[in-house]
Coordinates of C-alpha atoms in Angstrom, one line a residue:
Chain A
M1 CA -0.9 -37.4 -22.4
K2 CA -0.7 -36.6 -18.8
V3 CA -4.0 -34.6 -17.7
L4 CA -3.9 -32.4 -15.0
V5 CA -7.1 -31.6 -13.0
P6 CA -7.3 -28.8 -10.0
V7 CA -10.2 -29.6 -7.7
K8 CA -11.4 -28.0 -4.9
R9 CA -13.3 -28.8 -1.7
V10 CA -16.5 -26.5 -1.5
I11 CA -19.5 -26.0 0.5
D12 CA -22.3 -29.0 -1.3
Y13 CA -24.2 -27.2 -3.8
N14 CA -27.0 -28.1 -1.6
V15 CA -26.7 -26.5 1.8
K16 CA -28.2 -23.6 2.3
V17 CA -25.4 -21.0 3.0
R18 CA -25.5 -18.9 6.1
V19 CA -23.6 -15.7 6.8
K20 CA -22.0 -15.6 10.2
P21 CA -23.8 -13.0 12.3
D22 CA -20.1 -10.9 12.8
Q23 CA -19.9 -10.6 9.1
T24 CA -16.6 -12.4 8.8
G25 CA -17.8 -14.6 6.4
V26 CA -20.1 -17.8 5.3
D27 CA -20.7 -20.3 8.7
L28 CA -18.4 -23.6 7.4
A29 CA -18.7 -25.1 10.5
N30 CA -20.5 -28.4 10.3
V31 CA -21.5 -27.7 6.6
K32 CA -21.6 -31.0 4.5
M33 CA -18.7 -30.3 1.9
S34 CA -17.8 -31.6 -1.5
M35 CA -16.0 -31.1 -4.8
N36 CA -16.6 -28.5 -6.7
P37 CA -19.3 -29.6 -9.1
F38 CA -17.6 -28.1 -12.4
D39 CA -14.5 -29.5 -10.6
E40 CA -16.5 -32.8 -11.1
I41 CA -17.4 -32.5 -14.6
G42 CA -13.8 -31.6 -15.3
T43 CA -12.6 -34.8 -13.7
E44 CA -15.0 -36.7 -15.2
E45 CA -13.6 -35.5 -18.9
A46 CA -10.1 -36.4 -18.1
V47 CA -10.9 -39.5 -16.9
R48 CA -13.2 -40.2 -20.2
L49 CA -10.0 -39.2 -22.2
K50 CA -7.9 -41.9 -20.4
E51 CA -10.5 -44.3 -21.0
K52 CA -10.3 -43.3 -24.8
G53 CA -6.9 -43.5 -24.8
V54 CA -6.1 -40.1 -25.2
A55 CA -4.6 -39.5 -22.0
T56 CA -2.0 -42.1 -19.8
E57 CA -2.2 -40.6 -16.5
V58 CA -4.6 -38.1 -14.4
V59 CA -3.5 -36.6 -11.8
V60 CA -5.5 -34.2 -9.7
V61 CA -4.7 -31.1 -7.5
S62 CA -6.2 -29.4 -4.4
I63 CA -5.0 -26.6 -3.0
G64 CA -6.8 -26.0 1.0
P65 CA -6.8 -27.9 4.4
A66 CA -6.0 -31.7 5.0
Q67 CA -9.5 -32.4 4.6
A68 CA -9.1 -31.7 0.5
Q69 CA -7.8 -35.4 0.7
E70 CA -11.5 -36.6 0.7
T71 CA -11.8 -34.7 -2.4
L72 CA -8.5 -35.8 -4.1
R73 CA -9.5 -39.5 -3.0
T74 CA -13.3 -38.9 -4.8
A75 CA -11.7 -37.9 -8.0
L76 CA -9.1 -41.0 -7.7
A77 CA -12.2 -42.7 -6.9
M78 CA -13.9 -41.5 -10.3
G79 CA -10.9 -43.0 -11.9
A80 CA -7.8 -40.0 -11.3
D81 CA -4.4 -41.9 -10.8
R82 CA -2.9 -39.7 -8.3
G83 CA -3.2 -36.6 -6.5
I84 CA -1.0 -33.9 -5.0
L85 CA -2.5 -32.0 -2.1
I86 CA -0.8 -28.4 -1.6
Q87 CA -1.8 -28.2 2.2
T88 CA -3.1 -24.4 3.5
D89 CA -5.9 -23.4 6.0
A90 CA -5.4 -19.9 3.7
D91 CA -8.3 -18.7 2.2
L92 CA -6.3 -18.1 -1.4
E93 CA -7.0 -15.9 -4.2
P94 CA -7.3 -17.4 -7.6
L95 CA -4.0 -15.5 -8.9
A96 CA -2.3 -17.4 -5.7
V97 CA -4.0 -20.6 -6.8
A98 CA -3.1 -20.1 -10.4
K99 CA 0.7 -19.1 -9.1
L100 CA 0.5 -22.3 -7.4
L101 CA -0.7 -24.5 -9.9
K102 CA 1.9 -22.7 -12.9
A103 CA 4.7 -23.8 -10.1
V104 CA 3.1 -27.7 -10.2
I105 CA 2.9 -27.6 -14.0
A106 CA 6.8 -27.1 -14.2
E107 CA 7.1 -30.1 -12.3
E108 CA 4.2 -32.5 -14.1
Q109 CA 4.8 -31.3 -17.4
P110 CA 1.1 -32.3 -18.2
G111 CA -0.3 -31.7 -22.5
V112 CA -3.4 -30.4 -21.1
V113 CA -5.4 -29.3 -18.4
V114 CA -8.8 -29.7 -18.0
M115 CA -10.6 -27.8 -14.5
G116 CA -13.9 -26.2 -13.8
K117 CA -15.0 -23.2 -15.1
Q118 CA -15.5 -21.5 -11.7
A119 CA -15.9 -22.8 -7.9
I120 CA -19.4 -22.5 -6.4
D121 CA -17.9 -20.6 -3.0
G122 CA -16.0 -17.6 -4.9
D123 CA -17.9 -17.6 -7.7
N124 CA -14.9 -16.2 -9.6
N125 CA -14.4 -17.8 -12.3
A126 CA -10.9 -16.6 -13.1
V127 CA -8.1 -19.6 -11.9
G128 CA -8.2 -20.8 -15.5
Q129 CA -7.8 -18.0 -17.6
M130 CA -5.1 -16.7 -14.8
L131 CA -3.3 -20.0 -15.4
A132 CA -3.5 -19.7 -19.0
A133 CA -2.2 -16.1 -19.0
L134 CA 1.2 -17.1 -16.4
L135 CA 1.8 -20.4 -18.8
D136 CA 1.6 -18.3 -22.0
W137 CA -0.6 -21.4 -23.2
P138 CA -4.1 -20.5 -25.2
Q139 CA -7.3 -21.0 -23.4
A140 CA -10.7 -22.6 -24.1
T141 CA -13.1 -21.9 -21.5
F142 CA -16.7 -22.9 -20.7
A143 CA -16.4 -25.9 -22.7
S144 CA -19.5 -27.9 -23.5
K145 CA -17.4 -30.4 -26.0
I146 CA -13.7 -31.2 -25.8
E147 CA -12.4 -33.3 -28.8
I148 CA -8.8 -33.6 -28.9
S149 CA -6.7 -35.3 -31.5
G150 CA -2.8 -35.3 -31.8
Q151 CA -1.6 -32.3 -30.4
T152 CA -4.8 -30.1 -31.0
A153 CA -8.0 -29.7 -29.1
Q154 CA -11.2 -28.5 -30.8
V155 CA -13.3 -27.4 -28.2
T156 CA -16.6 -25.9 -28.2
R157 CA -17.6 -23.4 -25.7
E158 CA -20.7 -21.6 -24.3
V159 CA -20.9 -18.0 -25.5
D160 CA -24.2 -15.7 -24.9
G161 CA -26.0 -16.2 -27.9
G162 CA -25.1 -19.6 -28.7
L163 CA -21.7 -21.6 -29.4
Q164 CA -18.1 -21.0 -30.4
T165 CA -15.5 -23.3 -31.3
L166 CA -11.9 -22.6 -31.5
S167 CA -8.8 -24.7 -32.1
V168 CA -6.0 -24.9 -29.5
A169 CA -2.3 -26.1 -29.8
L170 CA -1.8 -28.0 -26.5
P171 CA -0.7 -27.7 -24.1
A172 CA -3.9 -25.5 -23.1
V173 CA -6.1 -24.9 -20.4
I174 CA -9.6 -25.8 -20.9
T175 CA -12.1 -25.1 -18.5
A176 CA -15.4 -27.7 -17.9
D177 CA -19.0 -26.0 -18.2
L178 CA -22.0 -27.5 -17.1
R179 CA -23.2 -29.5 -20.0
L180 CA -19.8 -31.0 -21.1
N181 CA -20.6 -34.2 -19.6
E182 CA -22.0 -35.9 -16.4
P183 CA -20.1 -37.1 -13.7
R184 CA -20.2 -40.4 -13.1
Y185 CA -21.0 -41.8 -9.4
A186 CA -18.0 -43.7 -8.2
S187 CA -18.2 -47.6 -7.5
L188 CA -17.5 -48.9 -4.0
P189 CA -14.7 -51.4 -5.8
N190 CA -13.4 -48.0 -7.3
I191 CA -13.6 -46.3 -3.7
M192 CA -11.8 -49.2 -2.1
K193 CA -9.2 -48.8 -4.9
A194 CA -9.0 -45.1 -4.6
K195 CA -7.4 -45.6 -0.9
K196 CA -4.7 -47.0 -2.4
K197 CA -3.8 -44.7 -4.8
P198 CA -1.4 -42.1 -3.8
I199 CA -1.4 -38.5 -2.7
D200 CA 1.4 -36.2 -2.4
I201 CA 1.0 -33.8 0.4
K202 CA 3.0 -30.3 -0.1
S203 CA 3.1 -27.2 1.4
T204 CA 2.1 -23.6 -0.4
G205 CA 5.9 -23.0 0.5
D206 CA 7.9 -25.9 -1.4
Y207 CA 7.1 -23.8 -4.4
G208 CA 8.3 -20.5 -3.6
V209 CA 5.8 -18.7 -5.3
D210 CA 4.0 -15.3 -3.7
V211 CA 0.8 -16.4 -2.4
A212 CA -0.1 -13.1 -0.4
N213 CA -3.6 -12.0 -1.2
R214 CA -4.2 -8.6 -2.8
L215 CA -7.8 -7.8 -1.6
T216 CA -9.0 -7.6 2.0
V217 CA -12.5 -9.1 3.0
V218 CA -14.3 -5.7 4.5
K219 CA -17.3 -7.9 5.4
V220 CA -19.6 -10.2 3.8
T221 CA -23.5 -9.7 4.6
E222 CA -26.9 -11.3 3.6
P223 CA -28.0 -10.2 0.5
P224 CA -31.7 -7.8 1.2
K225 CA -34.6 -10.3 1.5
R226 CA -37.4 -9.9 -1.6
Q227 CA -40.6 -8.8 0.2
G228 CA -42.8 -11.6 -2.3
G229 CA -45.6 -14.0 -1.8
A230 CA -48.3 -12.1 -2.3
K231 CA -50.9 -13.9 -4.2
V232 CA -53.7 -12.8 -7.0
A233 CA -57.1 -14.8 -7.4
D234 CA -57.0 -15.2 -11.1
V235 CA -55.8 -13.4 -14.3
A236 CA -57.9 -10.9 -14.4
E237 CA -56.6 -9.4 -11.0
L238 CA -53.1 -10.0 -12.0
V239 CA -53.6 -8.3 -15.6
S240 CA -55.1 -5.8 -13.5
K241 CA -52.6 -5.6 -10.7
L242 CA -49.3 -5.0 -13.7
K243 CA -51.1 -2.4 -15.3
N244 CA -52.4 -0.7 -12.2
E245 CA -50.4 -1.0 -9.6
A246 CA -46.6 -2.1 -11.2
G247 CA -47.1 -0.4 -14.1
V248 CA -45.1 -2.8 -16.0
I249 CA -47.5 -3.5 -18.9
Chain B
M1 CA -6.0 8.8 -13.2
A2 CA -8.3 7.5 -16.0
V3 CA -10.5 3.9 -16.1
L4 CA -11.1 1.9 -19.0
V5 CA -14.1 0.4 -20.2
I6 CA -13.7 -2.3 -22.7
A7 CA -17.2 -2.1 -24.4
D8 CA -20.1 -5.1 -25.5
H9 CA -21.0 -4.4 -28.8
D10 CA -22.9 -6.0 -32.2
G11 CA -20.5 -4.0 -34.3
A12 CA -22.8 -1.4 -35.0
A13 CA -23.9 -0.1 -31.6
V14 CA -22.8 -0.7 -28.3
R15 CA -25.2 -2.7 -26.0
E16 CA -27.0 -1.1 -23.0
T17 CA -24.3 -3.5 -20.4
T18 CA -21.7 -0.6 -22.0
G19 CA -23.2 2.4 -20.6
K20 CA -23.9 1.0 -17.2
T21 CA -20.4 -0.3 -17.3
V22 CA -19.5 3.6 -17.4
A23 CA -21.9 4.5 -15.0
A24 CA -20.0 1.9 -12.9
A25 CA -16.7 3.5 -14.0
K26 CA -17.7 7.3 -13.3
L27 CA -17.9 6.0 -9.5
I28 CA -13.9 4.8 -9.9
S29 CA -12.9 8.1 -11.9
G30 CA -14.1 11.3 -13.8
D31 CA -11.7 10.4 -16.8
V32 CA -13.3 7.6 -18.1
D33 CA -12.2 6.1 -21.8
V34 CA -14.1 3.5 -23.6
L35 CA -12.4 0.9 -25.5
V36 CA -13.9 -0.8 -28.7
M37 CA -12.5 -3.5 -30.4
G38 CA -13.6 -6.0 -32.9
A39 CA -13.5 -6.6 -37.1
S40 CA -15.2 -3.5 -37.8
V41 CA -16.3 -1.2 -35.0
A42 CA -16.9 2.5 -36.1
G43 CA -20.7 2.1 -35.6
A44 CA -20.3 0.6 -31.8
A45 CA -17.5 3.4 -31.6
A46 CA -19.9 6.2 -32.9
S47 CA -22.7 5.2 -29.8
A48 CA -20.4 5.1 -27.4
A49 CA -18.2 8.4 -28.0
A50 CA -22.7 9.3 -27.6
I51 CA -22.4 8.1 -23.6
A52 CA -22.9 10.8 -21.2
G53 CA -19.2 11.5 -19.4
V54 CA -16.9 9.5 -21.8
R55 CA -13.5 11.6 -22.4
K56 CA -12.6 9.4 -25.1
V57 CA -13.4 6.5 -27.1
L58 CA -10.5 3.9 -28.5
T59 CA -10.9 1.5 -31.2
A60 CA -8.7 -1.3 -32.3
E61 CA -10.2 -3.7 -35.4
S62 CA -8.4 -7.1 -36.2
A63 CA -9.9 -10.3 -37.1
S64 CA -8.7 -12.2 -34.1
L65 CA -10.2 -9.6 -31.9
G66 CA -13.5 -9.6 -34.1
Q67 CA -13.7 -13.4 -32.7
G68 CA -13.2 -12.3 -29.4
L69 CA -10.0 -14.3 -28.7
A70 CA -8.8 -13.8 -25.3
E71 CA -5.2 -14.3 -26.4
A72 CA -5.8 -10.9 -28.5
V73 CA -7.6 -9.1 -26.5
T74 CA -5.4 -9.5 -23.3
D75 CA -2.3 -8.7 -25.8
L76 CA -4.2 -5.4 -26.7
V77 CA -5.6 -4.3 -23.3
V78 CA -2.0 -4.9 -21.4
S79 CA -0.3 -2.8 -24.0
L80 CA -2.9 0.0 -23.0
A81 CA -3.2 -0.3 -19.5
G82 CA -0.6 1.7 -18.5
G83 CA -2.3 4.6 -18.8
Y84 CA -5.2 3.4 -16.6
E85 CA -5.7 2.5 -12.6
A86 CA -8.7 0.4 -13.4
I87 CA -10.3 -1.9 -16.4
L88 CA -13.9 -2.6 -16.5
T89 CA -15.5 -5.1 -18.7
P90 CA -19.6 -6.6 -18.2
A91 CA -19.6 -9.7 -17.0
T92 CA -20.5 -11.2 -20.0
S93 CA -19.5 -14.4 -21.5
A94 CA -16.6 -12.7 -23.4
G95 CA -15.7 -10.4 -20.4
K96 CA -15.2 -13.8 -17.9
N97 CA -13.3 -15.1 -20.6
F98 CA -10.4 -12.3 -21.3
A99 CA -10.7 -10.4 -17.7
P100 CA -8.9 -12.8 -15.7
R101 CA -6.3 -13.2 -18.4
I102 CA -5.3 -9.7 -18.6
A103 CA -5.3 -9.2 -14.5
A104 CA -2.9 -12.5 -14.3
K105 CA -0.6 -11.1 -17.2
L106 CA -0.7 -7.3 -15.3
D107 CA 0.0 -9.6 -11.8
V108 CA -3.3 -8.0 -10.0
S109 CA -6.5 -10.0 -8.5
Q110 CA -9.5 -9.7 -10.3
I111 CA -12.4 -8.2 -9.0
T112 CA -15.5 -10.6 -10.1
D113 CA -19.1 -9.4 -10.5
V114 CA -19.3 -6.2 -9.0
I115 CA -22.5 -4.9 -8.2
E116 CA -21.8 -1.9 -6.0
V117 CA -19.1 0.6 -5.8
V118 CA -18.5 1.8 -2.6
D119 CA -14.9 3.5 -3.0
P120 CA -12.5 3.5 -5.8
K121 CA -11.0 0.7 -4.1
T122 CA -13.5 -0.8 -2.7
F123 CA -16.6 -3.3 -4.1
V124 CA -19.4 -5.3 -3.1
R125 CA -20.0 -8.7 -5.3
P126 CA -22.1 -11.8 -5.0
I127 CA -20.5 -15.0 -3.8
Y128 CA -22.1 -18.3 -3.0
A129 CA -24.5 -18.1 -6.0
G130 CA -25.7 -14.7 -4.4
N131 CA -26.4 -16.3 -1.3
A132 CA -24.3 -13.8 0.5
L133 CA -22.3 -10.3 -0.7
E134 CA -18.9 -9.9 0.0
T135 CA -17.4 -6.3 0.3
V136 CA -13.7 -6.5 -0.5
K137 CA -10.9 -3.4 -0.6
S138 CA -8.1 -3.9 -3.5
G139 CA -4.5 -3.6 -2.6
D140 CA -3.8 -3.7 -5.9
S141 CA -2.2 -0.7 -7.6
K142 CA -4.4 -1.4 -10.6
L143 CA -7.5 -2.9 -10.9
V144 CA -9.4 -5.0 -13.1
I145 CA -13.0 -5.8 -12.8
T146 CA -15.5 -7.2 -14.5
V147 CA -19.3 -5.9 -13.7
R148 CA -22.8 -7.3 -13.0
A149 CA -24.2 -4.7 -15.4
T150 CA -27.9 -5.5 -14.3
A151 CA -26.9 -3.5 -10.8
F152 CA -26.6 -0.5 -12.4
K153 CA -28.4 1.9 -13.7
G154 CA -27.1 3.5 -17.6
A155 CA -24.6 6.5 -18.2
G156 CA -27.5 8.1 -20.4
E157 CA -26.3 9.8 -23.6
G158 CA -25.8 13.3 -24.8
G159 CA -21.7 12.7 -25.0
S160 CA -19.6 13.6 -27.8
A161 CA -16.2 11.8 -26.5
G162 CA -13.2 11.8 -29.7
I163 CA -12.5 8.4 -31.5
E164 CA -8.9 7.6 -31.7
A165 CA -8.0 4.1 -33.4
V166 CA -4.7 2.1 -31.5
A167 CA -2.4 0.3 -32.5
V168 CA -2.8 -3.6 -32.4
P169 CA 0.0 -5.3 -31.0
G170 CA 1.1 -8.6 -32.4
A171 CA 0.2 -12.0 -30.7
S172 CA 2.6 -12.5 -27.7
G173 CA 2.6 -16.3 -27.8
P174 CA 0.7 -19.1 -28.8
A175 CA -3.2 -18.3 -29.0
A176 CA -6.8 -20.2 -29.7
E177 CA -7.9 -20.1 -33.5
F178 CA -11.5 -19.6 -34.4
V179 CA -13.2 -22.3 -35.8
S180 CA -16.9 -21.6 -35.9
E181 CA -20.0 -19.8 -34.6
E182 CA -23.6 -20.7 -34.1
V183 CA -25.5 -17.8 -32.6
V184 CA -29.0 -18.1 -32.5
K185 CA -30.8 -15.5 -34.5
S186 CA -34.1 -14.3 -32.7
D187 CA -36.3 -11.1 -33.3
R188 CA -36.9 -11.2 -29.8
P189 CA -35.1 -8.9 -27.3
E190 CA -31.6 -10.1 -25.7
L191 CA -32.3 -12.1 -22.8
A192 CA -29.8 -10.2 -20.5
G193 CA -31.1 -6.7 -21.1
A194 CA -34.3 -7.1 -21.8
K195 CA -37.3 -5.0 -20.1
I196 CA -39.7 -8.0 -19.4
V197 CA -38.6 -11.7 -19.4
V198 CA -41.0 -14.5 -19.6
S199 CA -39.5 -17.6 -18.3
G200 CA -40.6 -21.5 -18.7
G201 CA -39.9 -24.4 -16.5
R202 CA -39.7 -28.4 -16.0
A203 CA -43.6 -27.9 -15.8
L204 CA -44.1 -27.5 -19.6
G205 CA -43.1 -31.1 -20.3
S206 CA -41.5 -30.8 -23.7
A207 CA -39.9 -28.4 -26.2
E208 CA -43.3 -28.6 -28.1
E209 CA -44.8 -27.3 -25.3
F210 CA -42.5 -24.5 -24.2
A211 CA -42.7 -23.1 -27.9
R212 CA -46.4 -23.4 -28.2
V213 CA -47.3 -21.6 -24.5
I214 CA -44.1 -19.5 -23.6
E215 CA -43.1 -17.9 -26.9
P216 CA -46.5 -16.5 -28.1
L217 CA -47.1 -14.8 -24.5
A218 CA -43.3 -13.6 -24.8
D219 CA -44.0 -12.2 -28.5
K220 CA -47.4 -10.1 -26.8
L221 CA -45.1 -9.0 -24.3
G222 CA -42.6 -8.0 -26.4
A223 CA -40.5 -10.0 -24.3
A224 CA -37.1 -12.6 -24.2
V225 CA -37.3 -16.0 -23.5
G226 CA -35.6 -17.4 -20.4
A227 CA -35.6 -21.1 -19.1
S228 CA -35.3 -22.7 -15.7
R229 CA -32.2 -25.0 -15.8
A230 CA -34.3 -27.8 -15.2
A231 CA -36.2 -27.2 -18.6
V232 CA -32.7 -26.4 -20.4
D233 CA -31.5 -29.8 -19.1
A234 CA -34.5 -31.7 -20.4
G235 CA -34.2 -29.9 -23.5
Y236 CA -37.2 -28.1 -23.9
A237 CA -35.0 -24.8 -24.5
P238 CA -31.8 -24.2 -25.8
N239 CA -28.9 -23.5 -23.6
D240 CA -28.6 -19.8 -23.7
Y241 CA -32.1 -19.3 -22.5
Q242 CA -31.2 -20.4 -18.8
V243 CA -31.4 -17.5 -16.3
G244 CA -29.4 -18.7 -13.2
Q245 CA -26.7 -18.9 -11.2
T246 CA -25.1 -21.4 -14.1
G247 CA -26.9 -19.1 -16.8
K248 CA -27.6 -15.9 -17.3
V249 CA -28.6 -12.9 -14.7
V250 CA -31.6 -10.8 -15.2
A251 CA -33.1 -8.0 -13.6
P252 CA -35.9 -7.1 -15.6
D253 CA -39.2 -4.7 -15.3
L254 CA -40.7 -7.5 -15.3
Y255 CA -39.9 -11.1 -15.2
V256 CA -43.0 -13.9 -15.4
A257 CA -42.3 -17.2 -14.4
I258 CA -44.2 -20.0 -15.9
G259 CA -43.9 -23.7 -14.4
I260 CA -40.8 -23.2 -12.7
S261 CA -40.2 -24.1 -9.1
G262 CA -37.6 -22.0 -8.0
A263 CA -34.9 -23.5 -7.2
I264 CA -31.9 -21.3 -5.4
Q265 CA -29.8 -21.6 -8.3
H266 CA -32.9 -20.2 -10.5
L267 CA -33.6 -17.3 -7.8
A268 CA -30.0 -16.5 -8.4
G269 CA -30.3 -15.6 -11.6
M270 CA -33.6 -13.2 -11.2
K271 CA -34.5 -12.2 -8.1
D272 CA -33.1 -8.7 -8.8
S273 CA -36.1 -8.5 -11.5
K274 CA -38.4 -5.3 -10.3
V275 CA -41.5 -7.1 -10.5
I276 CA -41.7 -11.1 -10.4
V277 CA -45.3 -12.9 -11.2
A278 CA -44.8 -16.9 -10.6
I279 CA -48.1 -19.1 -12.1
N280 CA -47.2 -22.8 -11.1
K281 CA -50.1 -25.1 -9.4
D282 CA -47.9 -26.0 -6.6
A283 CA -49.0 -23.7 -4.3
D284 CA -46.2 -24.5 -2.0
A285 CA -43.0 -23.9 -4.5
P286 CA -40.7 -21.7 -3.6
I287 CA -41.1 -18.9 -6.3
F288 CA -44.0 -18.0 -4.4
Q289 CA -41.7 -16.6 -1.7
V290 CA -40.1 -14.0 -4.4
A291 CA -43.1 -13.4 -6.2
D292 CA -44.9 -10.1 -5.9
Y293 CA -48.1 -11.7 -8.0
G294 CA -48.1 -15.0 -7.4
L295 CA -50.7 -17.5 -8.9
V296 CA -51.5 -20.8 -8.0
A297 CA -53.3 -22.1 -11.2
D298 CA -52.1 -24.7 -13.7
Y299 CA -50.3 -22.8 -16.9
K300 CA -52.8 -24.8 -18.9
T301 CA -55.5 -22.7 -18.5
A302 CA -53.5 -19.9 -16.7
V303 CA -51.5 -19.2 -19.9
P304 CA -54.4 -19.0 -22.4
E305 CA -56.4 -16.6 -20.3
L306 CA -53.8 -14.6 -19.5
M307 CA -53.1 -13.6 -23.8
E308 CA -56.9 -12.9 -23.5
E309 CA -56.9 -10.5 -20.8
L310 CA -54.0 -9.1 -22.5
T311 CA -55.7 -8.7 -25.7
K312 CA -58.5 -6.7 -23.9
I313 CA -56.3 -4.2 -22.6
G314 CA -55.0 -3.6 -26.2
K315 CA -51.3 -5.7 -26.1

């Protein structure tokens, strides 16, 4: 079975985000970029499925600028077999991304799609569910455990208040939550090997789908700063202030 | 044209998030209907009808809807979508699961985690874990919106909307099947809607210590229990206690952070709390930059003292 894993190049999660003074967006110039952490988890899960003999091939897809090839190389170094880059400098919305992925799936015919639940830049948490809808496939989001046997995946999901387990007939879209696994670091030999693995470069036009954005970004601003920093000397002062000054207890 | 709010409820009654989402919906249209779906929803429907300003409550009952399966929810909501200019749901784990599926079926972009309605087509939402706020204007004729309920005040009570059952459509395609659910039972208030939250961090050092220190303090204050991601990852607290960008976003009247350093991802989940208290022995911990009342102290001595002082004032 073939596993398809979409991956996104985003600002590294350790980088402090700065809003551009002209309010057009976030400053990404000369900022460290990495693979979206949830997509690393998705890649790791796919590679483990291959190591367990469940999957036969892991194909990673990225939609983004030329540098997104680096993100694909990272996934290839983790153990994916080949990559597809749909090269675009546009900042596509989740619906457009889902439409492109649907077109890739029509060509690749994977048995399952495993992907991060959300990208840490737009925080939309939408592409997986949208892709499942467009394909009319079942979905299992926020997975903390995936067990595949035959044509069925049993997925444990993180939901408010606890865990839910679903059974989905494949093909299906499964999105990864934080605790699904701990992604590996690629070893140097594997990084070298990954350089020889194939990456197919495409353009959005190759797929003939409507990728126009539906939302206009009016502005991007900094969140209001919280006026914190006050200290109390001891517990008695804390309780007195909470009761008399803040009135919250 | 009217808007539809998908209710968040426990069967017996709607949760606070529903009234807050209705409040957001009223900023889009004066005609707000509420959809209450599940296995058995009579109680929840009655409480939805009592929300101020609700025009009509729609009910839909089936086993798959009770299990919250995204495929069934999508089939139902898409069947009702014709009569609405916008469909809103609180951004709970259930809402986040089904809303994008609905949006894609309607061929519209989803507007995620809305914290402010600027006008009926323009919304503010956090991006980059709340480190930036994006104002977007939609060009779609129909809107699908998830609402960060903590950003809105409840719509209040006093409504007397009519309740009307709607037909549940058959499945339009292959769907996930429910296997089982493990829900943590607790007498404490629910984390997302609690007035007071007491959270513990990695400094607690063990699950036993977390339970020994955090839980009695929470119970004394009538608070929900939360945890930092570091504490959850270390196994000191269950997953669904996690407050932060990757966990729950809370905005209680009082947030008490004990032994939490204040990583950016944790701050993203609690910085909208009205009053923040931090107790940490590291005076340089970033949590103090957002705390209204910071106490530099070891929790081992500070929490017992706090329990005593609270007893003195009758807690």
